[in-house]
mmCIF file of C-alpha atoms and ligand atoms in Angstrom:
data_model
loop_
_atom_site.group_PDB
_atom_site.id
_atom_site.type_symbol
_atom_site.label_atom_id
_atom_site.label_comp_id
_atom_site.label_asym_id
_atom_site.label_seq_id
_atom_site.Cartn_x
_atom_site.Cartn_y
_atom_site.Cartn_z
ATOM 1 C CA MET A 1 -45.821 97.257 28.979
ATOM 2 C CA LEU A 2 -44.007 94.263 27.554
ATOM 3 C CA GLN A 3 -44.164 93.930 23.772
ATOM 4 C CA SER A 4 -46.239 90.808 23.013
ATOM 5 C CA GLY A 5 -44.634 87.910 21.152
ATOM 6 C CA HIS A 6 -45.470 86.651 17.708
ATOM 7 C CA ILE A 7 -46.917 83.286 16.645
ATOM 8 C CA PHE A 8 -45.051 81.054 14.165
ATOM 9 C CA ILE A 9 -46.704 78.036 12.605
ATOM 10 C CA VAL A 10 -44.191 75.374 11.628
ATOM 11 C CA SER A 11 -45.318 72.394 9.528
ATOM 12 C CA ALA A 12 -43.565 69.679 7.564
ATOM 13 C CA ALA A 13 -44.054 66.246 6.111
ATOM 14 C CA SER A 14 -43.189 63.526 8.628
ATOM 15 C CA GLY A 15 -39.513 62.530 8.584
ATOM 16 C CA THR A 16 -38.339 66.042 7.725
ATOM 17 C CA GLY A 17 -36.665 66.607 11.096
ATOM 18 C CA LYS A 18 -39.004 69.408 12.154
ATOM 19 C CA THR A 19 -39.149 68.417 15.844
ATOM 20 C CA THR A 20 -35.342 68.284 16.169
ATOM 21 C CA LEU A 21 -34.981 71.612 14.379
ATOM 22 C CA VAL A 22 -37.587 73.433 16.443
ATOM 23 C CA SER A 23 -36.421 72.055 19.810
ATOM 24 C CA ARG A 24 -32.821 72.942 19.002
ATOM 25 C CA LEU A 25 -33.795 76.508 18.199
ATOM 26 C CA SER A 26 -35.842 76.952 21.371
ATOM 27 C CA THR A 27 -32.969 75.566 23.472
ATOM 28 C CA HIS A 28 -30.592 78.135 21.970
ATOM 29 C CA GLN A 29 -33.001 81.114 22.009
ATOM 30 C CA PRO A 30 -34.579 81.909 25.393
ATOM 31 C CA ASP A 31 -37.278 84.171 23.901
ATOM 32 C CA ILE A 32 -38.629 81.357 21.703
ATOM 33 C CA ARG A 33 -41.023 78.797 23.205
ATOM 34 C CA ILE A 34 -42.720 75.801 21.645
ATOM 35 C CA SER A 35 -46.407 75.494 22.415
ATOM 36 C CA ILE A 36 -47.193 72.176 24.144
ATOM 37 C CA SER A 37 -50.116 70.536 22.357
ATOM 38 C CA HIS A 38 -52.737 68.194 23.734
ATOM 39 C CA THR A 39 -52.945 64.763 22.140
ATOM 40 C CA THR A 40 -54.813 61.479 22.551
ATOM 41 C CA ARG A 41 -51.893 59.423 21.239
ATOM 42 C CA ALA A 42 -49.947 57.309 23.709
ATOM 43 C CA PRO A 43 -46.595 58.691 24.905
ATOM 44 C CA ARG A 44 -43.529 57.300 23.108
ATOM 45 C CA GLU A 45 -40.539 56.139 25.093
ATOM 46 C CA GLY A 46 -38.887 59.087 26.804
ATOM 47 C CA GLU A 47 -41.836 61.444 26.329
ATOM 48 C CA GLN A 48 -43.110 63.224 29.424
ATOM 49 C CA ASN A 49 -46.580 64.521 30.121
ATOM 50 C CA GLY A 50 -46.594 68.338 30.178
ATOM 51 C CA VAL A 51 -43.180 68.515 28.471
ATOM 52 C CA HIS A 52 -43.606 66.979 25.013
ATOM 53 C CA TYR A 53 -47.405 66.920 25.024
ATOM 54 C CA HIS A 54 -50.307 67.037 27.414
ATOM 55 C CA PHE A 55 -51.448 63.419 27.032
ATOM 56 C CA VAL A 56 -55.217 63.162 27.491
ATOM 57 C CA SER A 57 -57.998 60.632 26.854
ATOM 58 C CA ARG A 58 -60.387 60.907 23.900
ATOM 59 C CA THR A 59 -63.177 61.903 26.276
ATOM 60 C CA GLU A 60 -61.099 64.676 27.826
ATOM 61 C CA PHE A 61 -60.106 65.897 24.371
ATOM 62 C CA GLU A 62 -63.710 65.911 23.145
ATOM 63 C CA GLU A 63 -64.752 67.862 26.245
ATOM 64 C CA MET A 64 -62.052 70.428 25.478
ATOM 65 C CA ILE A 65 -63.345 70.740 21.881
ATOM 66 C CA ALA A 66 -66.883 71.256 23.212
ATOM 67 C CA GLY A 67 -65.574 73.892 25.634
ATOM 68 C CA ASN A 68 -63.883 75.802 22.763
ATOM 69 C CA MET A 69 -60.506 75.408 24.390
ATOM 70 C CA PHE A 70 -58.556 74.841 21.177
ATOM 71 C CA ILE A 71 -57.518 77.436 18.587
ATOM 72 C CA GLU A 72 -57.152 74.543 16.188
ATOM 73 C CA HIS A 73 -57.299 70.775 16.347
ATOM 74 C CA ALA A 74 -56.912 67.934 13.896
ATOM 75 C CA ASN A 75 -57.017 64.177 13.573
ATOM 76 C CA VAL A 76 -53.572 62.996 12.513
ATOM 77 C CA TYR A 77 -53.068 59.279 11.829
ATOM 78 C CA GLY A 78 -56.142 58.432 13.947
ATOM 79 C CA ASN A 79 -55.221 60.531 16.994
ATOM 80 C CA TYR A 80 -56.412 63.960 18.033
ATOM 81 C CA TYR A 81 -53.959 66.841 18.370
ATOM 82 C CA GLY A 82 -54.860 70.371 19.442
ATOM 83 C CA THR A 83 -53.417 73.734 20.457
ATOM 84 C CA SER A 84 -54.830 75.343 23.578
ATOM 85 C CA LEU A 85 -55.754 78.986 23.125
ATOM 86 C CA LYS A 86 -55.032 79.881 26.751
ATOM 87 C CA ALA A 87 -51.503 78.433 26.743
ATOM 88 C CA VAL A 88 -50.493 80.271 23.549
ATOM 89 C CA GLU A 89 -51.991 83.578 24.701
ATOM 90 C CA SER A 90 -50.272 83.359 28.045
ATOM 91 C CA LEU A 91 -46.862 82.887 26.352
ATOM 92 C CA THR A 92 -47.298 85.686 23.794
ATOM 93 C CA GLN A 93 -48.514 88.054 26.535
ATOM 94 C CA GLN A 94 -45.313 87.349 28.459
ATOM 95 C CA GLY A 95 -43.407 88.491 25.351
ATOM 96 C CA PHE A 96 -42.327 85.054 24.080
ATOM 97 C CA ASN A 97 -42.276 84.192 20.390
ATOM 98 C CA VAL A 98 -44.297 81.002 20.193
ATOM 99 C CA ILE A 99 -43.818 78.168 17.713
ATOM 100 C CA LEU A 100 -46.798 75.952 16.968
ATOM 101 C CA GLU A 101 -45.428 72.731 15.562
ATOM 102 C CA ILE A 102 -48.557 71.450 13.879
ATOM 103 C CA ASP A 103 -49.679 69.468 10.845
ATOM 104 C CA VAL A 104 -50.874 71.058 7.587
ATOM 105 C CA GLN A 105 -54.587 70.758 8.493
ATOM 106 C CA GLY A 106 -53.935 72.687 11.714
ATOM 107 C CA ALA A 107 -51.802 75.212 9.818
ATOM 108 C CA GLU A 108 -54.667 75.851 7.405
ATOM 109 C CA GLN A 109 -57.079 76.501 10.294
ATOM 110 C CA MET A 110 -54.566 78.831 11.953
ATOM 111 C CA ARG A 111 -53.943 80.829 8.780
ATOM 112 C CA ARG A 112 -57.667 81.497 8.561
ATOM 113 C CA LEU A 113 -58.156 82.306 12.249
ATOM 114 C CA LEU A 114 -54.949 84.207 12.838
ATOM 115 C CA PRO A 115 -53.754 85.735 9.561
ATOM 116 C CA GLU A 116 -51.110 87.780 11.412
ATOM 117 C CA ALA A 117 -49.257 84.584 12.390
ATOM 118 C CA THR A 118 -46.253 83.655 10.229
ATOM 119 C CA SER A 119 -46.310 80.217 8.619
ATOM 120 C CA ILE A 120 -43.216 78.209 7.723
ATOM 121 C CA PHE A 121 -42.981 74.872 5.902
ATOM 122 C CA ILE A 122 -39.919 72.650 6.326
ATOM 123 C CA LEU A 123 -38.997 70.648 3.221
ATOM 124 C CA PRO A 124 -36.807 67.540 2.982
ATOM 125 C CA PRO A 125 -33.825 67.928 0.574
ATOM 126 C CA SER A 126 -35.447 65.376 -1.787
ATOM 127 C CA MET A 127 -38.086 62.641 -1.849
ATOM 128 C CA THR A 128 -35.267 60.049 -1.961
ATOM 129 C CA GLU A 129 -33.776 61.486 1.228
ATOM 130 C CA LEU A 130 -37.199 61.572 2.899
ATOM 131 C CA THR A 131 -37.761 57.891 2.036
ATOM 132 C CA GLU A 132 -34.353 57.026 3.523
ATOM 133 C CA ARG A 133 -35.061 58.993 6.713
ATOM 134 C CA LEU A 134 -38.428 57.286 7.210
ATOM 135 C CA LYS A 135 -36.866 53.841 6.679
ATOM 136 C CA ASN A 136 -33.941 54.606 8.985
ATOM 137 C CA ARG A 137 -36.249 55.479 11.863
ATOM 138 C CA GLY A 138 -36.887 51.739 11.960
ATOM 139 C CA THR A 139 -40.165 52.250 13.775
ATOM 140 C CA ASP A 140 -42.607 51.683 10.918
ATOM 141 C CA SER A 141 -43.539 48.802 8.596
ATOM 142 C CA GLU A 142 -43.206 49.027 4.774
ATOM 143 C CA ASP A 143 -46.957 49.709 4.499
ATOM 144 C CA VAL A 144 -46.855 52.535 7.026
ATOM 145 C CA ILE A 145 -43.810 54.054 5.279
ATOM 146 C CA ALA A 146 -45.560 53.896 1.877
ATOM 147 C CA HIS A 147 -48.653 55.547 3.370
ATOM 148 C CA ARG A 148 -46.578 58.280 5.064
ATOM 149 C CA LEU A 149 -44.720 58.997 1.817
ATOM 150 C CA LYS A 150 -47.965 59.411 -0.099
ATOM 151 C CA LYS A 151 -49.255 61.750 2.597
ATOM 152 C CA SER A 152 -45.921 63.631 2.661
ATOM 153 C CA ARG A 153 -46.174 64.283 -1.069
ATOM 154 C CA GLU A 154 -49.670 65.742 -0.625
ATOM 155 C CA GLU A 155 -48.448 67.904 2.262
ATOM 156 C CA ILE A 156 -45.408 69.156 0.341
ATOM 157 C CA GLU A 157 -47.741 70.153 -2.499
ATOM 158 C CA GLN A 158 -49.369 72.559 -0.033
ATOM 159 C CA SER A 159 -46.107 74.245 0.973
ATOM 160 C CA LEU A 160 -46.691 77.150 -1.432
ATOM 161 C CA LEU A 161 -49.571 78.282 0.790
ATOM 162 C CA PHE A 162 -47.090 79.035 3.584
ATOM 163 C CA ASP A 163 -45.264 82.371 4.029
ATOM 164 C CA TYR A 164 -41.794 80.773 4.094
ATOM 165 C CA VAL A 165 -40.163 77.498 3.076
ATOM 166 C CA ILE A 166 -36.932 76.098 4.548
ATOM 167 C CA VAL A 167 -35.069 73.095 3.106
ATOM 168 C CA ASN A 168 -33.723 70.973 5.944
ATOM 169 C CA GLN A 169 -30.591 69.771 4.164
ATOM 170 C CA GLU A 170 -28.264 70.559 7.025
ATOM 171 C CA LEU A 171 -29.557 71.139 10.551
ATOM 172 C CA THR A 172 -27.369 74.123 11.524
ATOM 173 C CA GLN A 173 -28.222 75.991 8.321
ATOM 174 C CA ALA A 174 -31.937 75.217 8.696
ATOM 175 C CA GLU A 175 -31.806 76.501 12.294
ATOM 176 C CA GLN A 176 -30.173 79.738 11.115
ATOM 177 C CA ASP A 177 -32.822 80.136 8.408
ATOM 178 C CA LEU A 178 -35.636 79.639 10.915
ATOM 179 C CA LEU A 179 -34.056 82.127 13.319
ATOM 180 C CA ALA A 180 -33.617 84.662 10.489
ATOM 181 C CA ILE A 181 -37.357 84.480 9.734
ATOM 182 C CA ILE A 182 -38.306 84.897 13.406
ATOM 183 C CA ARG A 183 -35.931 87.832 13.884
ATOM 184 C CA SER A 184 -37.097 89.599 10.709
ATOM 185 C CA VAL A 185 -40.719 89.417 11.869
ATOM 186 C CA GLY A 186 -39.705 90.978 15.207
ATOM 187 C CA LEU A 187 -37.927 93.789 13.349
ATOM 188 C CA ARG A 188 -41.008 94.840 11.362
ATOM 189 C CA ALA A 189 -41.903 98.451 12.039
ATOM 190 C CA GLN A 190 -45.363 97.435 13.275
ATOM 191 C CA ALA A 191 -43.844 95.018 15.760
ATOM 192 C CA GLN A 192 -41.692 97.839 17.107
ATOM 193 C CA SER A 193 -44.328 100.501 17.743
ATOM 194 C CA GLN A 194 -43.594 100.438 21.483
ATOM 195 C CA THR A 195 -39.862 100.853 20.864
ATOM 196 C CA ILE A 196 -40.574 103.832 18.601
ATOM 197 C CA THR A 197 -42.802 105.415 21.267
ATOM 198 C CA ARG A 198 -40.158 104.787 23.956
ATOM 199 C CA ILE A 199 -37.491 106.525 21.870
ATOM 200 C CA LEU A 200 -39.763 109.486 21.104
ATOM 201 C CA THR A 201 -40.902 109.936 24.688
ATOM 202 C CA GLY A 202 -37.407 109.341 26.067
ATOM 203 C CA GLU A 203 -38.658 106.753 28.587
HETATM 204 P P1 5GP B 301 -46.263 63.069 16.509
HETATM 205 O O1 5GP B 301 -47.304 62.093 16.945
HETATM 206 O O2 5GP B 301 -45.231 62.439 15.609
HETATM 207 O O3 5GP B 301 -45.648 63.791 17.689
HETATM 208 O O4 5GP B 301 -46.992 64.198 15.640
HETATM 209 C C1 5GP B 301 -47.741 63.858 14.503
HETATM 210 C C2 5GP B 301 -48.138 65.125 13.776
HETATM 211 O O5 5GP B 301 -49.060 65.899 14.555
HETATM 212 C C3 5GP B 301 -46.966 66.052 13.468
HETATM 213 O O6 5GP B 301 -47.119 66.541 12.136
HETATM 214 C C4 5GP B 301 -47.149 67.179 14.457
HETATM 215 O O7 5GP B 301 -46.611 68.410 13.995
HETATM 216 C C5 5GP B 301 -48.661 67.255 14.516
HETATM 217 N N1 5GP B 301 -49.135 67.962 15.706
HETATM 218 C C6 5GP B 301 -48.576 68.022 16.942
HETATM 219 N N2 5GP B 301 -49.286 68.825 17.742
HETATM 220 C C7 5GP B 301 -50.305 69.311 17.004
HETATM 221 C C8 5GP B 301 -51.399 70.225 17.274
HETATM 222 O O8 5GP B 301 -51.574 70.756 18.368
HETATM 223 N N3 5GP B 301 -52.244 70.460 16.247
HETATM 224 C C9 5GP B 301 -52.108 69.902 15.009
HETATM 225 N N4 5GP B 301 -52.982 70.231 14.061
HETATM 226 N N5 5GP B 301 -51.106 69.051 14.712
HETATM 227 C C10 5GP B 301 -50.217 68.759 15.703
#
């Protein structure tokens, strides 16, 4: 039987470059998949349904909550976001390592529900750099930026609750750090029980 994959929770304050980091890693590593969340927010330019998110209506999302279809869900900036249990299970059963790129509220729920998952928080190099990155995105007003920064500070304060912390100073280094964490989890003795049995039985 195929060894099942592990679940990695990746969170960060907005503007930290988490999405770029995680998608780069999954492009380079075929055994790593990003879980596609459901959301009620409208697609941004270039985003495709079923690729970046499953875009659904509020009613559909609420029906999914009622049907217990999410492992976790949260309201982020007025929109719902949730991780489907079935989708994650199907990927781990196929042997993929699965990254859940979720906010800190979702991460907290996951840590409680699935303590065996590994949680990772991505930090910006500094608050000054984070402010610059948010401004340079050019998509948000001063008020929105100020609100996001306040929220970011609160989220960063929670980073000590995570298993690992990576500073995203330089993308290539951050990608290597993230990969090192994922590989070390796969090398744990417990994760290799089937390999040990195979060696002992000579199969
Ligand atoms: P965005 O709208 O910029 O794509 O995402 C906003 C925030 O929602 C990000 O912090 C992102 O990680 C988080 N998010 C995306 N999918 C999920 C999910 O399934 N559950 C939770 N709790 N947060 C999510």
